[in-house]
CSV table of C-alpha atoms in Angstrom, one decimal:
chain,number,residue,atom,x,y,z
A,1,MET,CA,0.0,0.0,0.0
A,2,ARG,CA,1.5,3.4,-1.0
A,3,GLU,CA,1.6,6.3,1.3
A,4,TRP,CA,-1.0,8.9,0.4
A,5,LEU,CA,-0.4,12.6,0.0
A,6,PHE,CA,-4.1,13.6,-0.3
A,7,ARG,CA,-7.1,11.7,0.7
A,8,LEU,CA,-10.6,12.7,-0.5
A,9,ARG,CA,-13.7,11.3,1.1
A,10,GLY,CA,-17.1,11.9,-0.4
A,11,VAL,CA,-16.0,15.1,-2.1
A,12,LYS,CA,-18.7,16.9,-4.0
A,13,ALA,CA,-17.5,19.9,-6.0
A,14,GLY,CA,-18.5,21.0,-9.5
A,15,ILE,CA,-18.6,17.9,-11.6
A,16,LEU,CA,-16.9,15.8,-9.0
A,17,ALA,CA,-19.7,13.7,-7.5
A,18,ARG,CA,-18.9,12.2,-4.1
A,19,LEU,CA,-15.3,11.4,-5.0
A,20,ASP,CA,-13.3,9.0,-2.8
A,21,LEU,CA,-9.7,9.0,-3.8
A,22,GLU,CA,-6.3,8.6,-2.3
A,23,VAL,CA,-3.6,10.5,-4.2
A,24,PRO,CA,-0.1,9.0,-3.5
A,25,ALA,CA,3.0,11.0,-2.7
A,26,GLY,CA,5.1,11.2,-5.8
A,27,ARG,CA,4.6,12.0,-9.4
A,28,VAL,CA,0.9,11.8,-10.2
A,29,ALA,CA,-0.9,12.5,-13.5
A,30,VAL,CA,-4.6,13.0,-13.9
A,31,VAL,CA,-6.0,12.4,-17.4
A,32,GLY,CA,-9.4,12.5,-18.9
A,33,PRO,CA,-11.5,14.2,-21.6
A,34,ASN,CA,-12.6,17.9,-21.5
A,35,GLY,CA,-15.0,18.5,-18.7
A,36,SER,CA,-14.1,15.3,-16.8
A,37,GLY,CA,-13.2,17.2,-13.6
A,38,LYS,CA,-9.4,17.4,-13.8
A,39,THR,CA,-9.1,21.1,-13.1
A,40,THR,CA,-11.8,20.9,-10.5
A,41,LEU,CA,-9.9,18.1,-8.7
A,42,LEU,CA,-6.7,20.2,-8.8
A,43,LYS,CA,-8.6,23.2,-7.4
A,44,VAL,CA,-9.9,21.1,-4.6
A,45,LEU,CA,-6.4,19.8,-3.8
A,46,ALA,CA,-4.9,23.3,-4.0
A,47,ARG,CA,-7.7,24.5,-1.6
A,48,THR,CA,-8.9,27.2,-4.0
A,49,LEU,CA,-12.2,25.4,-4.3
A,50,LYS,CA,-14.1,24.4,-1.2
A,51,PRO,CA,-16.1,21.2,-1.7
A,52,ALA,CA,-19.8,21.5,-1.2
A,53,GLU,CA,-19.6,18.2,0.7
A,54,GLY,CA,-16.9,15.8,1.9
A,55,VAL,CA,-13.4,16.0,3.4
A,56,VAL,CA,-10.0,16.7,1.9
A,57,GLU,CA,-7.0,15.5,3.9
A,58,GLY,CA,-3.4,16.4,3.1
A,59,PRO,CA,-1.1,19.4,2.9
A,60,VAL,CA,-2.5,22.9,3.1
A,61,ARG,CA,0.5,24.6,1.6
A,62,VAL,CA,0.1,23.6,-2.0
A,63,GLY,CA,1.8,25.4,-4.8
A,64,ALA,CA,-0.1,25.7,-8.1
A,65,SER,CA,0.5,26.6,-11.7
A,66,TRP,CA,-2.8,27.0,-13.6
A,67,GLN,CA,-3.6,26.8,-17.3
A,68,ASN,CA,-2.6,30.4,-18.0
A,69,PRO,CA,0.9,30.8,-16.6
A,70,TYR,CA,1.0,34.6,-17.4
A,71,LEU,CA,-1.6,35.2,-14.6
A,72,SER,CA,1.1,34.3,-12.0
A,73,PHE,CA,3.3,37.3,-12.9
A,74,TYR,CA,3.2,40.8,-11.7
A,75,LYS,CA,6.8,42.1,-11.6
A,76,ALA,CA,8.7,44.0,-14.3
A,77,THR,CA,11.3,41.4,-14.9
A,78,VAL,CA,11.8,37.6,-14.5
A,79,LYS,CA,14.7,38.3,-12.0
A,80,GLU,CA,12.4,40.5,-9.9
A,81,GLU,CA,9.8,37.8,-9.8
A,82,VAL,CA,12.3,35.3,-8.4
A,83,GLU,CA,13.8,37.8,-6.1
A,84,GLU,CA,10.4,38.4,-4.5
A,85,ALA,CA,9.9,34.7,-4.1
A,86,VAL,CA,13.3,33.8,-2.6
A,87,ARG,CA,13.6,37.1,-0.7
A,88,ASP,CA,17.3,37.2,-1.5
A,89,PRO,CA,18.5,39.3,-4.4
A,90,GLY,CA,21.8,37.5,-4.6
A,91,ARG,CA,20.2,34.1,-5.0
A,92,ALA,CA,17.7,35.0,-7.7
A,93,LEU,CA,20.1,34.6,-10.6
A,94,GLU,CA,21.5,31.4,-9.1
A,95,VAL,CA,18.0,29.9,-9.1
A,96,LEU,CA,17.3,31.0,-12.6
A,97,MET,CA,20.6,29.5,-13.8
A,98,GLU,CA,19.8,26.3,-12.0
A,99,HIS,CA,16.5,26.0,-13.9
A,100,GLY,CA,17.8,27.1,-17.3
A,101,LEU,CA,16.0,30.5,-17.2
A,102,ALA,CA,19.0,32.8,-16.7
A,103,HIS,CA,18.9,34.0,-20.3
A,104,VAL,CA,15.5,35.6,-19.7
A,105,ALA,CA,16.3,37.2,-16.3
A,106,GLY,CA,16.1,40.8,-17.6
A,107,ARG,CA,13.0,40.3,-19.7
A,108,SER,CA,9.4,41.1,-18.8
A,109,PRO,CA,7.7,37.8,-17.7
A,110,PHE,CA,4.7,38.7,-20.0
A,111,THR,CA,7.0,38.5,-23.1
A,112,LEU,CA,8.2,35.0,-22.4
A,113,SER,CA,7.4,32.1,-24.8
A,114,MET,CA,4.7,29.7,-23.5
A,115,GLY,CA,7.4,27.1,-22.6
A,116,GLU,CA,9.5,29.6,-20.6
A,117,ALA,CA,6.4,31.2,-19.0
A,118,ARG,CA,5.2,27.7,-18.0
A,119,ARG,CA,8.5,26.9,-16.4
A,120,LEU,CA,8.7,30.2,-14.6
A,121,SER,CA,5.2,29.8,-13.3
A,122,ILE,CA,5.9,26.3,-12.0
A,123,LEU,CA,9.2,27.5,-10.5
A,124,LEU,CA,7.5,30.4,-8.7
A,125,ALA,CA,4.9,27.9,-7.3
A,126,THR,CA,7.7,25.8,-5.8
A,127,LEU,CA,9.9,28.6,-4.4
A,128,TRP,CA,7.7,29.4,-1.3
A,129,ARG,CA,8.4,25.8,-0.2
A,130,PRO,CA,5.0,24.2,-0.5
A,131,GLU,CA,4.4,20.6,0.6
A,132,ALA,CA,2.9,19.7,-2.8
A,133,LEU,CA,2.4,21.1,-6.2
A,134,VAL,CA,-0.5,21.0,-8.7
A,135,VAL,CA,0.0,21.8,-12.3
A,136,ASP,CA,-2.8,22.2,-14.8
A,137,GLU,CA,-2.4,21.4,-18.5
A,138,PRO,CA,1.3,22.2,-18.6
A,139,THR,CA,1.8,21.1,-22.2
A,140,THR,CA,-0.7,23.5,-23.8
A,141,GLY,CA,1.1,25.5,-26.4
A,142,LEU,CA,4.3,23.5,-26.2
A,143,GLY,CA,6.1,21.6,-29.0
A,144,PRO,CA,7.2,17.9,-28.7
A,145,ILE,CA,10.7,18.7,-27.6
A,146,GLU,CA,9.6,21.3,-25.1
A,147,ARG,CA,7.1,18.8,-23.6
A,148,LEU,CA,9.9,16.3,-23.1
A,149,ARG,CA,12.1,18.9,-21.5
A,150,LEU,CA,9.3,20.1,-19.2
A,151,ALA,CA,8.7,16.5,-18.1
A,152,VAL,CA,12.3,16.0,-17.3
A,153,TRP,CA,12.5,19.4,-15.5
A,154,LEU,CA,9.3,18.8,-13.5
A,155,ALA,CA,10.5,15.3,-12.4
A,156,GLY,CA,13.7,16.9,-11.2
A,157,LEU,CA,12.1,19.5,-8.9
A,158,GLY,CA,12.0,17.1,-6.0
A,159,ILE,CA,8.5,17.9,-4.8
A,160,PRO,CA,5.4,15.7,-4.9
A,161,TYR,CA,3.1,16.9,-7.7
A,162,VAL,CA,-0.2,16.2,-9.3
A,163,VAL,CA,-0.4,17.2,-13.0
A,164,ALA,CA,-3.6,17.3,-15.0
A,165,THR,CA,-3.1,16.8,-18.7
A,166,HIS,CA,-4.6,15.7,-22.0
A,167,ASP,CA,-1.2,14.7,-23.2
A,168,LEU,CA,-0.8,10.9,-22.6
A,169,ASP,CA,2.8,10.8,-23.7
A,170,PHE,CA,3.5,13.6,-21.1
A,171,ALA,CA,1.7,11.6,-18.5
A,172,LEU,CA,3.8,8.5,-19.3
A,173,LEU,CA,7.0,10.5,-19.0
A,174,ALA,CA,6.1,12.7,-16.1
A,175,SER,CA,4.3,10.4,-13.7
A,176,ASP,CA,4.5,7.1,-12.0
A,177,TRP,CA,0.9,7.0,-10.8
A,178,LEU,CA,-2.1,7.6,-13.1
A,179,ILE,CA,-5.7,8.6,-12.3
A,180,ALA,CA,-8.1,8.6,-15.2
A,181,LEU,CA,-11.3,10.7,-14.7
A,182,SER,CA,-14.5,10.7,-16.7
A,183,ASN,CA,-17.7,12.7,-15.8
A,184,GLY,CA,-16.2,13.5,-12.4
A,185,ARG,CA,-15.6,9.9,-11.5
A,186,VAL,CA,-12.4,7.9,-11.3
A,187,VAL,CA,-12.5,5.4,-14.1
A,188,ILE,CA,-9.2,3.7,-13.4
A,189,GLU,CA,-6.0,4.4,-11.4
A,190,GLY,CA,-2.7,2.7,-10.7
A,191,PRO,CA,1.0,2.7,-11.7
A,192,THR,CA,1.2,4.7,-15.0
A,193,LEU,CA,3.0,2.1,-17.1
A,194,GLU,CA,0.4,-0.6,-16.3
A,195,THR,CA,-2.6,1.6,-16.2
A,196,LEU,CA,-2.1,3.9,-19.2
A,197,PRO,CA,-3.0,1.2,-21.9
A,198,ARG,CA,-6.2,0.4,-20.0
A,199,ALA,CA,-7.0,4.1,-19.5
A,200,VAL,CA,-6.6,4.6,-23.3
A,201,ASP,CA,-9.2,1.9,-23.9
A,202,ALA,CA,-11.5,3.1,-21.1
A,203,LEU,CA,-11.5,6.7,-22.2
A,204,GLY,CA,-11.5,6.0,-25.9
A,205,PHE,CA,-8.4,8.1,-26.5
A,206,PRO,CA,-6.1,7.5,-29.5
A,207,GLU,CA,-3.0,5.5,-28.5
A,208,PRO,CA,-0.2,7.9,-27.7
A,209,PRO,CA,2.9,7.5,-30.0
A,210,LEU,CA,5.3,6.7,-27.1
A,211,LEU,CA,3.0,3.9,-25.8
A,212,ARG,CA,2.7,2.5,-29.4
A,213,GLU,CA,6.5,2.5,-29.7
A,214,LEU,CA,6.9,0.7,-26.3
A,215,LYS,CA,4.3,-1.8,-27.4
A,216,ARG,CA,6.2,-2.4,-30.6
A,217,LEU,CA,9.3,-3.1,-28.6
A,218,GLY,CA,7.4,-5.4,-26.3
A,219,LEU,CA,8.0,-3.1,-23.3
A,220,THR,CA,4.5,-2.4,-22.1
A,221,SER,CA,5.1,-3.4,-18.5
A,222,GLY,CA,7.8,-4.1,-16.0
A,223,GLY,CA,11.3,-2.9,-15.8
A,224,GLY,CA,12.0,-2.7,-19.6
A,225,ALA,CA,9.5,0.1,-20.2
A,226,ALA,CA,10.6,2.0,-17.1
A,227,GLU,CA,14.2,1.7,-18.2
A,228,CYS,CA,13.3,2.9,-21.7
A,229,ILE,CA,11.5,6.0,-20.3
A,230,ALA,CA,14.4,6.6,-18.0
A,231,ARG,CA,16.7,6.6,-21.0
A,232,ILE,CA,14.6,9.0,-22.9
A,233,LEU,CA,14.5,11.3,-19.9
A,234,GLU,CA,18.2,11.0,-19.4
A,235,ALA,CA,18.9,11.8,-23.1
A,236,TYR,CA,16.9,15.0,-22.7
A,237,THR,CA,18.5,15.9,-19.4
A,238,ARG,CA,21.9,16.1,-21.0
B,1,MET,CA,-31.8,40.2,-44.5
B,2,HIS,CA,-33.1,42.0,-41.4
B,3,ARG,CA,-33.7,40.3,-38.1
B,4,LYS,CA,-37.1,40.9,-36.6
B,5,ASP,CA,-36.5,43.1,-33.5
B,6,THR,CA,-39.9,42.9,-31.7
B,7,GLY,CA,-38.5,43.7,-28.3
B,8,SER,CA,-36.2,46.5,-29.5
B,9,LEU,CA,-36.6,50.2,-29.1
B,10,HIS,CA,-36.1,52.8,-31.8
B,11,PRO,CA,-33.0,55.0,-30.9
B,12,LEU,CA,-35.2,58.1,-30.9
B,13,THR,CA,-37.6,56.6,-28.5
B,14,ALA,CA,-34.7,55.6,-26.3
B,15,LEU,CA,-33.3,59.1,-26.4
B,16,ALA,CA,-36.7,60.5,-25.5
B,17,VAL,CA,-36.9,58.2,-22.4
B,18,ALA,CA,-33.3,59.1,-21.5
B,19,ALA,CA,-34.0,62.8,-21.9
B,20,TRP,CA,-37.1,62.4,-19.7
B,21,GLY,CA,-34.9,60.6,-17.1
B,22,LEU,CA,-32.3,63.4,-17.2
B,23,ALA,CA,-35.0,66.1,-17.0
B,24,ALA,CA,-36.7,64.3,-14.1
B,25,ALA,CA,-33.6,64.9,-12.0
B,26,TYR,CA,-34.2,68.7,-12.2
B,27,THR,CA,-37.9,69.0,-12.7
B,28,GLY,CA,-39.2,66.3,-10.5
B,29,SER,CA,-41.4,63.4,-11.8
B,30,ARG,CA,-38.7,61.1,-10.5
B,31,LEU,CA,-40.9,58.2,-9.4
B,32,ALA,CA,-42.7,58.1,-12.8
B,33,SER,CA,-39.4,58.1,-14.5
B,34,ILE,CA,-38.1,55.2,-12.4
B,35,MET,CA,-41.3,53.2,-12.9
B,36,LEU,CA,-41.1,53.5,-16.7
B,37,GLY,CA,-37.4,52.7,-16.6
B,38,LEU,CA,-38.0,49.6,-14.5
B,39,ALA,CA,-40.7,48.4,-16.8
B,40,LEU,CA,-38.3,48.7,-19.7
B,41,ALA,CA,-35.5,47.1,-17.7
B,42,ILE,CA,-37.7,44.0,-17.1
B,43,ALA,CA,-38.5,43.9,-20.9
B,44,SER,CA,-34.7,44.0,-21.6
B,45,PRO,CA,-32.8,40.8,-22.3
B,46,MET,CA,-30.3,42.2,-19.8
B,47,ALA,CA,-32.9,42.5,-17.0
B,48,LYS,CA,-30.8,40.7,-14.3
B,49,ARG,CA,-27.7,42.7,-15.0
B,50,LEU,CA,-29.6,46.0,-15.0
B,51,LEU,CA,-31.3,45.2,-11.7
B,52,LEU,CA,-28.0,44.3,-10.2
B,53,LEU,CA,-26.5,47.5,-11.5
B,54,TYR,CA,-29.3,49.6,-9.9
B,55,ALA,CA,-28.7,47.8,-6.6
B,56,TRP,CA,-25.0,48.4,-6.9
B,57,LEU,CA,-25.6,52.1,-7.6
B,58,ALA,CA,-28.3,52.6,-4.8
B,59,ALA,CA,-26.5,50.7,-2.0
B,60,PRO,CA,-23.4,53.0,-1.5
B,61,VAL,CA,-25.5,56.2,-2.0
B,62,ALA,CA,-28.0,55.0,0.7
B,63,VAL,CA,-25.2,54.0,3.1
B,64,ILE,CA,-23.0,57.1,2.7
B,65,VAL,CA,-25.8,59.7,2.6
B,66,GLY,CA,-27.7,57.8,5.4
B,67,MET,CA,-24.7,58.0,7.7
B,68,LEU,CA,-24.1,61.7,7.0
B,69,ARG,CA,-27.5,63.2,6.6
B,70,GLY,CA,-30.1,60.7,7.8
B,71,TYR,CA,-32.6,58.3,6.2
B,72,THR,CA,-34.9,60.9,4.5
B,73,ALA,CA,-32.0,62.5,2.7
B,74,ALA,CA,-30.6,59.0,1.8
B,75,ALA,CA,-34.0,58.0,0.3
B,76,ASP,CA,-34.1,61.3,-1.6
B,77,SER,CA,-30.6,60.8,-3.0
B,78,VAL,CA,-31.3,57.2,-4.0
B,79,ILE,CA,-34.4,58.2,-5.9
B,80,GLY,CA,-32.5,61.1,-7.6
B,81,VAL,CA,-29.7,58.7,-8.8
B,82,LEU,CA,-32.1,56.0,-9.9
B,83,ALA,CA,-34.4,58.5,-11.7
B,84,VAL,CA,-31.5,59.1,-14.1
B,85,ALA,CA,-29.8,55.7,-14.2
B,86,VAL,CA,-32.9,53.5,-14.6
B,87,PRO,CA,-34.6,55.1,-17.6
B,88,VAL,CA,-31.3,55.9,-19.4
B,89,SER,CA,-29.7,52.5,-19.0
B,90,SER,CA,-32.8,50.4,-19.6
B,91,ALA,CA,-33.9,52.4,-22.7
B,92,LEU,CA,-30.4,52.3,-24.3
B,93,SER,CA,-30.1,48.5,-23.5
B,94,LEU,CA,-33.1,47.9,-25.7
B,95,VAL,CA,-31.7,49.6,-28.8
B,96,PRO,CA,-29.8,47.2,-31.1
B,97,PRO,CA,-26.2,48.6,-31.4
B,98,ARG,CA,-26.4,48.6,-35.3
B,99,TRP,CA,-29.5,50.9,-35.1
B,100,LEU,CA,-27.7,53.3,-32.7
B,101,ALA,CA,-24.6,53.1,-35.0
B,102,ARG,CA,-26.8,54.2,-37.9
B,103,LEU,CA,-28.1,57.2,-35.8
B,104,LEU,CA,-24.6,58.2,-34.9
B,105,TRP,CA,-23.5,57.8,-38.5
B,106,THR,CA,-26.4,60.1,-39.6
B,107,LEU,CA,-25.3,62.6,-37.0
B,108,ARG,CA,-21.7,62.4,-38.5
B,109,LEU,CA,-20.5,60.8,-35.3
B,110,PRO,CA,-18.3,57.7,-35.2
B,111,PRO,CA,-20.7,54.7,-35.5
B,112,MET,CA,-18.4,52.3,-33.6
B,113,ALA,CA,-19.1,54.3,-30.4
B,114,ALA,CA,-22.5,52.4,-30.4
B,115,TYR,CA,-20.6,49.2,-29.8
B,116,PHE,CA,-18.5,50.4,-26.9
B,117,PRO,CA,-21.0,49.5,-24.1
B,118,LEU,CA,-21.2,46.0,-25.7
B,119,PHE,CA,-17.4,45.7,-25.7
B,120,ALA,CA,-17.2,47.0,-22.1
B,121,LEU,CA,-19.7,44.3,-21.0
B,122,ARG,CA,-17.7,41.6,-22.8
B,123,LEU,CA,-14.5,42.9,-21.3
B,124,ALA,CA,-16.0,43.0,-17.9
B,125,ASP,CA,-17.0,39.4,-18.2
B,126,HIS,CA,-13.6,38.4,-19.4
B,127,LEU,CA,-11.8,40.5,-16.7
B,128,GLY,CA,-14.0,39.0,-14.0
B,129,VAL,CA,-13.0,35.5,-14.9
B,130,ALA,CA,-9.3,36.6,-15.3
B,131,ALA,CA,-9.3,38.3,-11.9
B,132,LYS,CA,-10.5,35.1,-10.2
B,133,GLU,CA,-7.9,33.1,-12.1
B,134,ALA,CA,-5.2,35.6,-11.2
B,135,VAL,CA,-6.0,35.4,-7.5
B,136,HIS,CA,-5.8,31.5,-7.7
B,137,ALA,CA,-2.5,31.8,-9.6
B,138,LEU,CA,-1.0,34.2,-7.0
B,139,LYS,CA,-2.2,32.1,-4.1
B,140,GLY,CA,-0.5,29.1,-5.9
B,141,ARG,CA,2.8,30.9,-5.7
B,142,GLY,CA,2.4,31.8,-2.1
B,143,VAL,CA,0.9,35.3,-2.2
B,144,SER,CA,-1.6,35.5,0.6
B,145,GLY,CA,-3.7,38.1,2.4
B,146,GLY,CA,-6.4,40.2,0.9
B,147,PHE,CA,-4.4,43.4,0.7
B,148,LYS,CA,-1.4,41.8,-1.1
B,149,LEU,CA,-3.6,40.0,-3.5
B,150,ALA,CA,-5.7,43.1,-4.2
B,151,LEU,CA,-2.5,45.0,-4.9
B,152,ARG,CA,-0.9,42.4,-7.2
B,153,ALA,CA,-3.8,40.7,-9.0
B,154,PRO,CA,-4.7,43.7,-11.2
B,155,VAL,CA,-1.3,43.6,-12.9
B,156,PRO,CA,-1.6,40.3,-14.8
B,157,VAL,CA,-5.3,41.0,-15.4
B,158,VAL,CA,-4.7,44.3,-17.1
B,159,VAL,CA,-1.8,42.9,-19.1
B,160,GLN,CA,-4.1,40.0,-20.1
B,161,GLY,CA,-6.8,42.5,-21.0
B,162,PHE,CA,-4.5,44.2,-23.5
B,163,GLN,CA,-3.2,41.0,-24.9
B,164,SER,CA,-6.7,39.7,-25.4
B,165,ALA,CA,-7.7,42.9,-27.1
B,166,ALA,CA,-4.8,42.6,-29.5
B,167,MET,CA,-5.7,39.0,-30.2
B,168,LEU,CA,-9.4,39.8,-30.6
B,169,ALA,CA,-8.6,42.6,-33.0
B,170,GLU,CA,-6.5,40.3,-35.1
B,171,ALA,CA,-9.1,37.5,-35.0
B,172,LEU,CA,-11.8,40.0,-36.1
B,173,TYR,CA,-9.7,41.3,-38.9
B,174,PHE,CA,-9.2,37.8,-40.3
B,175,LYS,CA,-12.8,36.8,-39.6
B,176,ALA,CA,-14.3,39.9,-41.3
B,177,PRO,CA,-11.7,41.7,-43.4
B,178,ARG,CA,-14.4,43.1,-45.8
B,179,LYS,CA,-14.5,46.9,-45.8
B,180,ASP,CA,-18.2,46.9,-46.8
B,181,LYS,CA,-19.4,44.9,-43.8
B,182,THR,CA,-22.7,46.2,-42.4
B,183,TRP,CA,-22.2,47.6,-38.9
B,184,VAL,CA,-25.2,49.9,-39.3
B,185,GLU,CA,-28.9,49.3,-40.0
B,186,LYS,CA,-31.8,51.6,-40.5
B,187,PRO,CA,-33.9,51.6,-37.3
B,188,ARG,CA,-37.6,50.8,-37.4
B,189,ALA,CA,-40.2,51.7,-34.9
B,190,GLY,CA,-42.1,48.8,-33.3
B,191,ARG,CA,-44.9,48.0,-30.8
B,192,LEU,CA,-42.7,48.8,-27.8
B,193,ASP,CA,-42.0,52.3,-29.2
B,194,TYR,CA,-45.7,53.0,-29.6
B,195,ILE,CA,-46.3,51.9,-26.0
B,196,VAL,CA,-43.5,54.1,-24.6
B,197,TRP,CA,-44.6,57.1,-26.6
B,198,ALA,CA,-48.2,56.6,-25.4
B,199,VAL,CA,-47.0,56.4,-21.8
B,200,LEU,CA,-44.9,59.6,-22.2
B,201,ALA,CA,-47.8,61.5,-23.8
B,202,ALA,CA,-50.3,60.3,-21.3
B,203,TRP,CA,-48.1,61.2,-18.4
B,204,LEU,CA,-47.4,64.7,-19.8
B,205,ALA,CA,-51.1,65.4,-20.5
B,206,TRP,CA,-52.1,64.1,-17.0
B,207,LYS,CA,-49.4,66.2,-15.3
B,208,LEU,CA,-50.4,69.3,-17.2
B,209,TYR,CA,-54.1,68.9,-16.7
B,210,PHE,CA,-53.9,68.2,-12.9
B,211,ASN,CA,-50.8,70.5,-12.4
B,212,LEU,CA,-49.3,67.7,-10.2
B,213,PRO,CA,-46.4,68.3,-7.8
B,214,PRO,CA,-42.9,67.6,-9.2
B,215,ILE,CA,-42.3,64.3,-7.3
B,216,VAL,CA,-45.1,62.5,-9.3
């Protein structure tokens, strides 16, 4: 039995109808079609939406990056945004370098590309030392390489997170636990590698290219697939 | 092809009602002006918003004047504000923008001005949602406390407003690049206009005949 990070009991909020769910500590992805309740679930976990009924147990200090990353910004430059968050002018540039954003330090955050804005928004959500992180649709507006880089970067942040996404390849790379939602209910959940093929069938989604490739190589479960994904991630980390 | 606007008001009728509302503030007849305005507001497709707007206007006036000068003065001030706001806003809300645009165009005024209230309403909706999202986004990066949030949230919302306006302008340009697109339409008087003119005429005749005090 895995240790849980959040536990929801009989939660009723928006489309979520009396949801009972245990979200494990680690890298978790929530997938599902439009209107299935992914964002609502994240809002409940981030405590920005109070459920009409039910109980949410888990950390209260939850960092969040929502669909529109630009709404997280209010300073004149990227460096000032980070300075405000770390409360140490000397360390801001160090943090930006560490996360590959030093080249945009002097720019207005509102002029960043979607990929850079997304990373800055997620970075800012982690800098106040929350106990968990929720990230909503992080791959919107990103190209295939940027999605991979984001998955690698997110996994390296060292904080338990729950990411809601339509992108099943991203879910495969960025999570080790998968929750599939449909109409506000959990359709299927479990370890990502084992669960994703069943989730694809259950939700009627097209098979994601990475999963198709893993199947072609006969690596749909067990250590082989995990190793393959680890190698992909490693290749993009370099 | 013209759409049938059975619940619409001719711009001239709306201007007559608005003029009555403005005159009422000086000459009296404020309750009658509010009553006609409310009747039009209920007929308007924006009834709920209009009624909320009136409540939003009346409440602070009532509270502030009530605290400073007492209940009677507060009631008088609220009636004075509503006597102008109710008929003007409700009458103008019933005029299709392209009819108002035509009137402005006839008067050699910029016709797009007729669409400004519509744009303002759309922008208000958009900014309302963006403000809520901005507050969630700022809470997600650890900004807490009402004062801090109130100080910071307007920044991304305003920037987003400008960015949305630029995107909207581009989208509209590619959606309707024709120069000859019809933004104006000749207004036509309908049943509602005849009712409003009859009410105005009846009230005027009644007031003149009985020489009623200004408040009526």
